[in-house]
Amino acid sequence: MPAETTTPRLTEKFREALTYAAAKHHRQTRKGGDIPYIGHLLSVAGLVIEADGTETQAIAALLHDAAEDQGGKETLDEIQ
C-alpha cells in the first residue's frame, strides 16, 4: 500500500494547471497517432515529481508546450 502524507506536495495550483493544460490541448494528439497530447505533459510532470522536483517545476512541465502549441503570447499572458 502506498504511503500517505498529511502535507501533500501538490496543491490546488497543480490541479488548476492540469485542468488548464487539458483544456488547451484537448484536441491535440501525439505525432503519428491517436494518443492524447495531455499524456506527454503528464509524463513530463511525473518525471519532475519522481525526481523530487517542486510543485512549481511540475506545473511548468504541464504547461511547457501551451504557448508554443496553443496561442503564443496570449496564452503566456493567461498563464501569468
PDB file of N, CA and C in Angstrom:
ATOM      1  N   MET A   1       0.847  -1.173   0.000  1.00  0.00           N
ATOM      2  CA  MET A   1       0.000   0.000   0.000  1.00  0.00           C
ATOM      3  C   MET A   1       0.899   1.244   0.000  1.00  0.00           C
ATOM      4  N   PRO A   2       0.564   2.255  -0.819  1.00  0.00           N
ATOM      5  CA  PRO A   2       1.376   3.476  -0.850  1.00  0.00           C
ATOM      6  C   PRO A   2       1.331   4.218   0.481  1.00  0.00           C
ATOM      7  N   ALA A   3       2.416   4.921   0.764  1.00  0.00           N
ATOM      8  CA  ALA A   3       2.459   5.753   1.963  1.00  0.00           C
ATOM      9  C   ALA A   3       1.556   6.967   1.771  1.00  0.00           C
ATOM     10  N   GLU A   4       1.148   7.567   2.874  1.00  0.00           N
ATOM     11  CA  GLU A   4       0.316   8.769   2.824  1.00  0.00           C
ATOM     12  C   GLU A   4       0.984   9.880   3.608  1.00  0.00           C
ATOM     13  N   THR A   5       0.589  11.116   3.291  1.00  0.00           N
ATOM     14  CA  THR A   5       1.137  12.273   3.979  1.00  0.00           C
ATOM     15  C   THR A   5       0.013  13.206   4.394  1.00  0.00           C
ATOM     16  N   THR A   6       0.254  13.957   5.430  1.00  0.00           N
ATOM     17  CA  THR A   6      -0.721  14.964   5.846  1.00  0.00           C
ATOM     18  C   THR A   6      -0.427  16.311   5.200  1.00  0.00           C
ATOM     19  N   THR A   7       0.705  16.406   4.504  1.00  0.00           N
ATOM     20  CA  THR A   7       1.075  17.653   3.821  1.00  0.00           C
ATOM     21  C   THR A   7       1.418  17.351   2.362  1.00  0.00           C
ATOM     22  N   PRO A   8       0.407  17.204   1.513  1.00  0.00           N
ATOM     23  CA  PRO A   8       0.668  16.884   0.115  1.00  0.00           C
ATOM     24  C   PRO A   8       1.523  17.946  -0.568  1.00  0.00           C
ATOM     25  N   ARG A   9       2.418  17.498  -1.452  1.00  0.00           N
ATOM     26  CA  ARG A   9       3.303  18.424  -2.174  1.00  0.00           C
ATOM     27  C   ARG A   9       2.583  19.126  -3.308  1.00  0.00           C
ATOM     28  N   LEU A  10       1.529  18.516  -3.821  1.00  0.00           N
ATOM     29  CA  LEU A  10       0.786  19.119  -4.918  1.00  0.00           C
ATOM     30  C   LEU A  10      -0.505  19.715  -4.377  1.00  0.00           C
ATOM     31  N   THR A  11      -0.708  20.980  -4.690  1.00  0.00           N
ATOM     32  CA  THR A  11      -1.847  21.715  -4.152  1.00  0.00           C
ATOM     33  C   THR A  11      -2.863  22.007  -5.252  1.00  0.00           C
ATOM     34  N   GLU A  12      -3.800  22.847  -4.918  1.00  0.00           N
ATOM     35  CA  GLU A  12      -4.821  23.302  -5.854  1.00  0.00           C
ATOM     36  C   GLU A  12      -4.191  23.939  -7.095  1.00  0.00           C
ATOM     37  N   LYS A  13      -3.049  24.587  -6.936  1.00  0.00           N
ATOM     38  CA  LYS A  13      -2.368  25.207  -8.078  1.00  0.00           C
ATOM     39  C   LYS A  13      -2.028  24.163  -9.142  1.00  0.00           C
ATOM     40  N   PHE A  14      -1.580  22.996  -8.718  1.00  0.00           N
ATOM     41  CA  PHE A  14      -1.263  21.930  -9.669  1.00  0.00           C
ATOM     42  C   PHE A  14      -2.529  21.460 -10.375  1.00  0.00           C
ATOM     43  N   ARG A  15      -3.602  21.269  -9.632  1.00  0.00           N
ATOM     44  CA  ARG A  15      -4.869  20.839 -10.236  1.00  0.00           C
ATOM     45  C   ARG A  15      -5.350  21.862 -11.258  1.00  0.00           C
ATOM     46  N   GLU A  16      -5.239  23.146 -10.922  1.00  0.00           N
ATOM     47  CA  GLU A  16      -5.650  24.199 -11.852  1.00  0.00           C
ATOM     48  C   GLU A  16      -4.794  24.178 -13.122  1.00  0.00           C
ATOM     49  N   ALA A  17      -3.497  23.969 -12.968  1.00  0.00           N
ATOM     50  CA  ALA A  17      -2.610  23.901 -14.134  1.00  0.00           C
ATOM     51  C   ALA A  17      -2.947  22.687 -14.996  1.00  0.00           C
ATOM     52  N   LEU A  18      -3.258  21.570 -14.364  1.00  0.00           N
ATOM     53  CA  LEU A  18      -3.628  20.362 -15.103  1.00  0.00           C
ATOM     54  C   LEU A  18      -4.925  20.583 -15.882  1.00  0.00           C
ATOM     55  N   THR A  19      -5.903  21.193 -15.243  1.00  0.00           N
ATOM     56  CA  THR A  19      -7.170  21.493 -15.910  1.00  0.00           C
ATOM     57  C   THR A  19      -6.949  22.434 -17.088  1.00  0.00           C
ATOM     58  N   TYR A  20      -6.123  23.456 -16.885  1.00  0.00           N
ATOM     59  CA  TYR A  20      -5.812  24.418 -17.944  1.00  0.00           C
ATOM     60  C   TYR A  20      -5.113  23.720 -19.111  1.00  0.00           C
ATOM     61  N   ALA A  21      -4.102  22.916 -18.819  1.00  0.00           N
ATOM     62  CA  ALA A  21      -3.366  22.211 -19.870  1.00  0.00           C
ATOM     63  C   ALA A  21      -4.289  21.265 -20.640  1.00  0.00           C
ATOM     64  N   ALA A  22      -5.142  20.552 -19.928  1.00  0.00           N
ATOM     65  CA  ALA A  22      -6.065  19.627 -20.586  1.00  0.00           C
ATOM     66  C   ALA A  22      -7.014  20.380 -21.514  1.00  0.00           C
ATOM     67  N   ALA A  23      -7.483  21.541 -21.091  1.00  0.00           N
ATOM     68  CA  ALA A  23      -8.375  22.340 -21.935  1.00  0.00           C
ATOM     69  C   ALA A  23      -7.640  22.880 -23.158  1.00  0.00           C
ATOM     70  N   LYS A  24      -6.431  23.364 -22.968  1.00  0.00           N
ATOM     71  CA  LYS A  24      -5.663  23.938 -24.077  1.00  0.00           C
ATOM     72  C   LYS A  24      -5.311  22.891 -25.129  1.00  0.00           C
ATOM     73  N   HIS A  25      -5.022  21.684 -24.702  1.00  0.00           N
ATOM     74  CA  HIS A  25      -4.539  20.643 -25.614  1.00  0.00           C
ATOM     75  C   HIS A  25      -5.609  19.588 -25.926  1.00  0.00           C
ATOM     76  N   HIS A  26      -6.882  19.873 -25.630  1.00  0.00           N
ATOM     77  CA  HIS A  26      -7.909  18.827 -25.690  1.00  0.00           C
ATOM     78  C   HIS A  26      -8.095  18.192 -27.066  1.00  0.00           C
ATOM     79  N   ARG A  27      -7.761  18.876 -28.132  1.00  0.00           N
ATOM     80  CA  ARG A  27      -7.910  18.287 -29.466  1.00  0.00           C
ATOM     81  C   ARG A  27      -6.585  17.776 -30.035  1.00  0.00           C
ATOM     82  N   GLN A  28      -5.520  18.013 -29.328  1.00  0.00           N
ATOM     83  CA  GLN A  28      -4.187  17.699 -29.837  1.00  0.00           C
ATOM     84  C   GLN A  28      -3.814  16.251 -29.506  1.00  0.00           C
ATOM     85  N   THR A  29      -3.142  15.596 -30.462  1.00  0.00           N
ATOM     86  CA  THR A  29      -2.644  14.239 -30.234  1.00  0.00           C
ATOM     87  C   THR A  29      -1.143  14.212 -30.480  1.00  0.00           C
ATOM     88  N   ARG A  30      -0.508  13.156 -30.008  1.00  0.00           N
ATOM     89  CA  ARG A  30       0.925  12.967 -30.248  1.00  0.00           C
ATOM     90  C   ARG A  30       1.145  12.721 -31.736  1.00  0.00           C
ATOM     91  N   LYS A  31       2.302  13.107 -32.219  1.00  0.00           N
ATOM     92  CA  LYS A  31       2.614  12.920 -33.640  1.00  0.00           C
ATOM     93  C   LYS A  31       2.494  11.449 -34.022  1.00  0.00           C
ATOM     94  N   GLY A  32       1.823  11.216 -35.141  1.00  0.00           N
ATOM     95  CA  GLY A  32       1.741   9.874 -35.691  1.00  0.00           C
ATOM     96  C   GLY A  32       0.789   8.933 -34.986  1.00  0.00           C
ATOM     97  N   GLY A  33      -0.153   9.455 -34.209  1.00  0.00           N
ATOM     98  CA  GLY A  33      -1.057   8.548 -33.523  1.00  0.00           C
ATOM     99  C   GLY A  33      -2.272   9.235 -32.949  1.00  0.00           C
ATOM    100  N   ASP A  34      -3.042   8.457 -32.207  1.00  0.00           N
ATOM    101  CA  ASP A  34      -4.266   8.956 -31.582  1.00  0.00           C
ATOM    102  C   ASP A  34      -4.105   9.203 -30.087  1.00  0.00           C
ATOM    103  N   ILE A  35      -2.884   9.161 -29.599  1.00  0.00           N
ATOM    104  CA  ILE A  35      -2.655   9.326 -28.163  1.00  0.00           C
ATOM    105  C   ILE A  35      -2.857  10.793 -27.795  1.00  0.00           C
ATOM    106  N   PRO A  36      -3.739  11.079 -26.836  1.00  0.00           N
ATOM    107  CA  PRO A  36      -3.960  12.467 -26.439  1.00  0.00           C
ATOM    108  C   PRO A  36      -2.660  13.119 -25.958  1.00  0.00           C
ATOM    109  N   TYR A  37      -2.448  14.354 -26.366  1.00  0.00           N
ATOM    110  CA  TYR A  37      -1.212  15.063 -26.052  1.00  0.00           C
ATOM    111  C   TYR A  37      -1.020  15.263 -24.549  1.00  0.00           C
ATOM    112  N   ILE A  38      -2.108  15.339 -23.806  1.00  0.00           N
ATOM    113  CA  ILE A  38      -2.001  15.544 -22.357  1.00  0.00           C
ATOM    114  C   ILE A  38      -1.184  14.419 -21.718  1.00  0.00           C
ATOM    115  N   GLY A  39      -1.166  13.245 -22.344  1.00  0.00           N
ATOM    116  CA  GLY A  39      -0.352  12.141 -21.825  1.00  0.00           C
ATOM    117  C   GLY A  39       1.120  12.496 -21.763  1.00  0.00           C
ATOM    118  N   HIS A  40       1.608  13.190 -22.784  1.00  0.00           N
ATOM    119  CA  HIS A  40       3.008  13.643 -22.791  1.00  0.00           C
ATOM    120  C   HIS A  40       3.252  14.608 -21.634  1.00  0.00           C
ATOM    121  N   LEU A  41       2.348  15.550 -21.458  1.00  0.00           N
ATOM    122  CA  LEU A  41       2.523  16.549 -20.398  1.00  0.00           C
ATOM    123  C   LEU A  41       2.498  15.896 -19.019  1.00  0.00           C
ATOM    124  N   LEU A  42       1.615  14.928 -18.834  1.00  0.00           N
ATOM    125  CA  LEU A  42       1.565  14.204 -17.560  1.00  0.00           C
ATOM    126  C   LEU A  42       2.836  13.392 -17.339  1.00  0.00           C
ATOM    127  N   SER A  43       3.367  12.814 -18.404  1.00  0.00           N
ATOM    128  CA  SER A  43       4.616  12.052 -18.281  1.00  0.00           C
ATOM    129  C   SER A  43       5.766  12.940 -17.840  1.00  0.00           C
ATOM    130  N   VAL A  44       5.871  14.117 -18.453  1.00  0.00           N
ATOM    131  CA  VAL A  44       6.947  15.039 -18.090  1.00  0.00           C
ATOM    132  C   VAL A  44       6.768  15.510 -16.646  1.00  0.00           C
ATOM    133  N   ALA A  45       5.539  15.865 -16.272  1.00  0.00           N
ATOM    134  CA  ALA A  45       5.284  16.288 -14.888  1.00  0.00           C
ATOM    135  C   ALA A  45       5.598  15.151 -13.915  1.00  0.00           C
ATOM    136  N   GLY A  46       5.264  13.925 -14.293  1.00  0.00           N
ATOM    137  CA  GLY A  46       5.571  12.767 -13.454  1.00  0.00           C
ATOM    138  C   GLY A  46       7.061  12.580 -13.245  1.00  0.00           C
ATOM    139  N   LEU A  47       7.837  12.780 -14.300  1.00  0.00           N
ATOM    140  CA  LEU A  47       9.295  12.689 -14.167  1.00  0.00           C
ATOM    141  C   LEU A  47       9.823  13.738 -13.193  1.00  0.00           C
ATOM    142  N   VAL A  48       9.286  14.940 -13.283  1.00  0.00           N
ATOM    143  CA  VAL A  48       9.705  16.014 -12.371  1.00  0.00           C
ATOM    144  C   VAL A  48       9.383  15.634 -10.928  1.00  0.00           C
ATOM    145  N   ILE A  49       8.176  15.150 -10.700  1.00  0.00           N
ATOM    146  CA  ILE A  49       7.756  14.779  -9.344  1.00  0.00           C
ATOM    147  C   ILE A  49       8.615  13.630  -8.817  1.00  0.00           C
ATOM    148  N   GLU A  50       8.843  12.611  -9.646  1.00  0.00           N
ATOM    149  CA  GLU A  50       9.663  11.463  -9.236  1.00  0.00           C
ATOM    150  C   GLU A  50      11.102  11.865  -8.930  1.00  0.00           C
ATOM    151  N   ALA A  51      11.583  12.933  -9.571  1.00  0.00           N
ATOM    152  CA  ALA A  51      12.948  13.421  -9.336  1.00  0.00           C
ATOM    153  C   ALA A  51      12.992  14.412  -8.178  1.00  0.00           C
ATOM    154  N   ASP A  52      11.917  14.454  -7.396  1.00  0.00           N
ATOM    155  CA  ASP A  52      11.817  15.323  -6.218  1.00  0.00           C
ATOM    156  C   ASP A  52      11.772  16.808  -6.584  1.00  0.00           C
ATOM    157  N   GLY A  53      11.210  17.104  -7.758  1.00  0.00           N
ATOM    158  CA  GLY A  53      11.037  18.499  -8.156  1.00  0.00           C
ATOM    159  C   GLY A  53       9.954  19.173  -7.331  1.00  0.00           C
ATOM    160  N   THR A  54       9.918  20.468  -7.430  1.00  0.00           N
ATOM    161  CA  THR A  54       8.927  21.250  -6.694  1.00  0.00           C
ATOM    162  C   THR A  54       7.591  21.253  -7.431  1.00  0.00           C
ATOM    163  N   GLU A  55       6.572  21.705  -6.748  1.00  0.00           N
ATOM    164  CA  GLU A  55       5.270  21.857  -7.393  1.00  0.00           C
ATOM    165  C   GLU A  55       5.369  22.841  -8.561  1.00  0.00           C
ATOM    166  N   THR A  56       6.101  23.921  -8.382  1.00  0.00           N
ATOM    167  CA  THR A  56       6.267  24.904  -9.454  1.00  0.00           C
ATOM    168  C   THR A  56       6.918  24.269 -10.677  1.00  0.00           C
ATOM    169  N   GLN A  57       7.904  23.422 -10.473  1.00  0.00           N
ATOM    170  CA  GLN A  57       8.550  22.735 -11.593  1.00  0.00           C
ATOM    171  C   GLN A  57       7.587  21.758 -12.268  1.00  0.00           C
ATOM    172  N   ALA A  58       6.774  21.076 -11.487  1.00  0.00           N
ATOM    173  CA  ALA A  58       5.791  20.151 -12.059  1.00  0.00           C
ATOM    174  C   ALA A  58       4.742  20.914 -12.867  1.00  0.00           C
ATOM    175  N   ILE A  59       4.344  22.082 -12.388  1.00  0.00           N
ATOM    176  CA  ILE A  59       3.398  22.919 -13.128  1.00  0.00           C
ATOM    177  C   ILE A  59       4.032  23.394 -14.430  1.00  0.00           C
ATOM    178  N   ALA A  60       5.292  23.785 -14.377  1.00  0.00           N
ATOM    179  CA  ALA A  60       5.995  24.197 -15.600  1.00  0.00           C
ATOM    180  C   ALA A  60       6.015  23.051 -16.608  1.00  0.00           C
ATOM    181  N   ALA A  61       6.176  21.827 -16.122  1.00  0.00           N
ATOM    182  CA  ALA A  61       6.162  20.667 -17.012  1.00  0.00           C
ATOM    183  C   ALA A  61       4.799  20.508 -17.685  1.00  0.00           C
ATOM    184  N   LEU A  62       3.732  20.721 -16.929  1.00  0.00           N
ATOM    185  CA  LEU A  62       2.387  20.620 -17.507  1.00  0.00           C
ATOM    186  C   LEU A  62       2.142  21.677 -18.572  1.00  0.00           C
ATOM    187  N   LEU A  63       2.721  22.852 -18.375  1.00  0.00           N
ATOM    188  CA  LEU A  63       2.424  23.992 -19.249  1.00  0.00           C
ATOM    189  C   LEU A  63       3.505  24.258 -20.289  1.00  0.00           C
ATOM    190  N   HIS A  64       4.524  23.401 -20.361  1.00  0.00           N
ATOM    191  CA  HIS A  64       5.696  23.732 -21.176  1.00  0.00           C
ATOM    192  C   HIS A  64       5.415  23.879 -22.667  1.00  0.00           C
ATOM    193  N   ASP A  65       4.356  23.321 -23.179  1.00  0.00           N
ATOM    194  CA  ASP A  65       4.043  23.460 -24.603  1.00  0.00           C
ATOM    195  C   ASP A  65       2.818  24.329 -24.871  1.00  0.00           C
ATOM    196  N   ALA A  66       2.207  24.861 -23.850  1.00  0.00           N
ATOM    197  CA  ALA A  66       0.948  25.585 -24.034  1.00  0.00           C
ATOM    198  C   ALA A  66       1.089  26.776 -24.972  1.00  0.00           C
ATOM    199  N   ALA A  67       2.050  27.642 -24.732  1.00  0.00           N
ATOM    200  CA  ALA A  67       2.190  28.834 -25.578  1.00  0.00           C
ATOM    201  C   ALA A  67       2.649  28.456 -26.980  1.00  0.00           C
ATOM    202  N   GLU A  68       3.601  27.547 -27.071  1.00  0.00           N
ATOM    203  CA  GLU A  68       4.142  27.150 -28.375  1.00  0.00           C
ATOM    204  C   GLU A  68       3.071  26.512 -29.261  1.00  0.00           C
ATOM    205  N   ASP A  69       2.255  25.651 -28.671  1.00  0.00           N
ATOM    206  CA  ASP A  69       1.284  24.889 -29.454  1.00  0.00           C
ATOM    207  C   ASP A  69      -0.108  25.509 -29.491  1.00  0.00           C
ATOM    208  N   GLN A  70      -0.434  26.355 -28.515  1.00  0.00           N
ATOM    209  CA  GLN A  70      -1.827  26.763 -28.353  1.00  0.00           C
ATOM    210  C   GLN A  70      -2.036  28.252 -28.093  1.00  0.00           C
ATOM    211  N   GLY A  71      -1.398  29.127 -28.832  1.00  0.00           N
ATOM    212  CA  GLY A  71      -1.813  30.520 -28.724  1.00  0.00           C
ATOM    213  C   GLY A  71      -0.752  31.562 -28.502  1.00  0.00           C
ATOM    214  N   GLY A  72       0.500  31.189 -28.395  1.00  0.00           N
ATOM    215  CA  GLY A  72       1.573  32.169 -28.294  1.00  0.00           C
ATOM    216  C   GLY A  72       1.469  33.114 -27.108  1.00  0.00           C
ATOM    217  N   LYS A  73       1.685  34.403 -27.372  1.00  0.00           N
ATOM    218  CA  LYS A  73       1.738  35.407 -26.307  1.00  0.00           C
ATOM    219  C   LYS A  73       0.438  35.475 -25.516  1.00  0.00           C
ATOM    220  N   GLU A  74      -0.682  35.342 -26.183  1.00  0.00           N
ATOM    221  CA  GLU A  74      -1.970  35.373 -25.482  1.00  0.00           C
ATOM    222  C   GLU A  74      -2.027  34.282 -24.411  1.00  0.00           C
ATOM    223  N   THR A  75      -1.560  33.101 -24.756  1.00  0.00           N
ATOM    224  CA  THR A  75      -1.537  32.000 -23.792  1.00  0.00           C
ATOM    225  C   THR A  75      -0.547  32.281 -22.668  1.00  0.00           C
ATOM    226  N   LEU A  76       0.618  32.826 -22.998  1.00  0.00           N
ATOM    227  CA  LEU A  76       1.582  33.198 -21.953  1.00  0.00           C
ATOM    228  C   LEU A  76       0.975  34.194 -20.982  1.00  0.00           C
ATOM    229  N   ASP A  77       0.247  35.162 -21.507  1.00  0.00           N
ATOM    230  CA  ASP A  77      -0.403  36.154 -20.648  1.00  0.00           C
ATOM    231  C   ASP A  77      -1.434  35.502 -19.731  1.00  0.00           C
ATOM    232  N   GLU A  78      -2.190  34.530 -20.249  1.00  0.00           N
ATOM    233  CA  GLU A  78      -3.166  33.811 -19.421  1.00  0.00           C
ATOM    234  C   GLU A  78      -2.474  33.057 -18.294  1.00  0.00           C
ATOM    235  N   ILE A  79      -1.364  32.408 -18.617  1.00  0.00           N
ATOM    236  CA  ILE A  79      -0.649  31.601 -17.626  1.00  0.00           C
ATOM    237  C   ILE A  79      -0.108  32.476 -16.506  1.00  0.00           C
ATOM    238  N   GLN A  80       0.408  33.622 -16.868  1.00  0.00           N
ATOM    239  CA  GLN A  80       0.977  34.511 -15.847  1.00  0.00           C
ATOM    240  C   GLN A  80      -0.112  35.007 -14.944  1.00  0.00           C
TER     241      GLN A  80
END
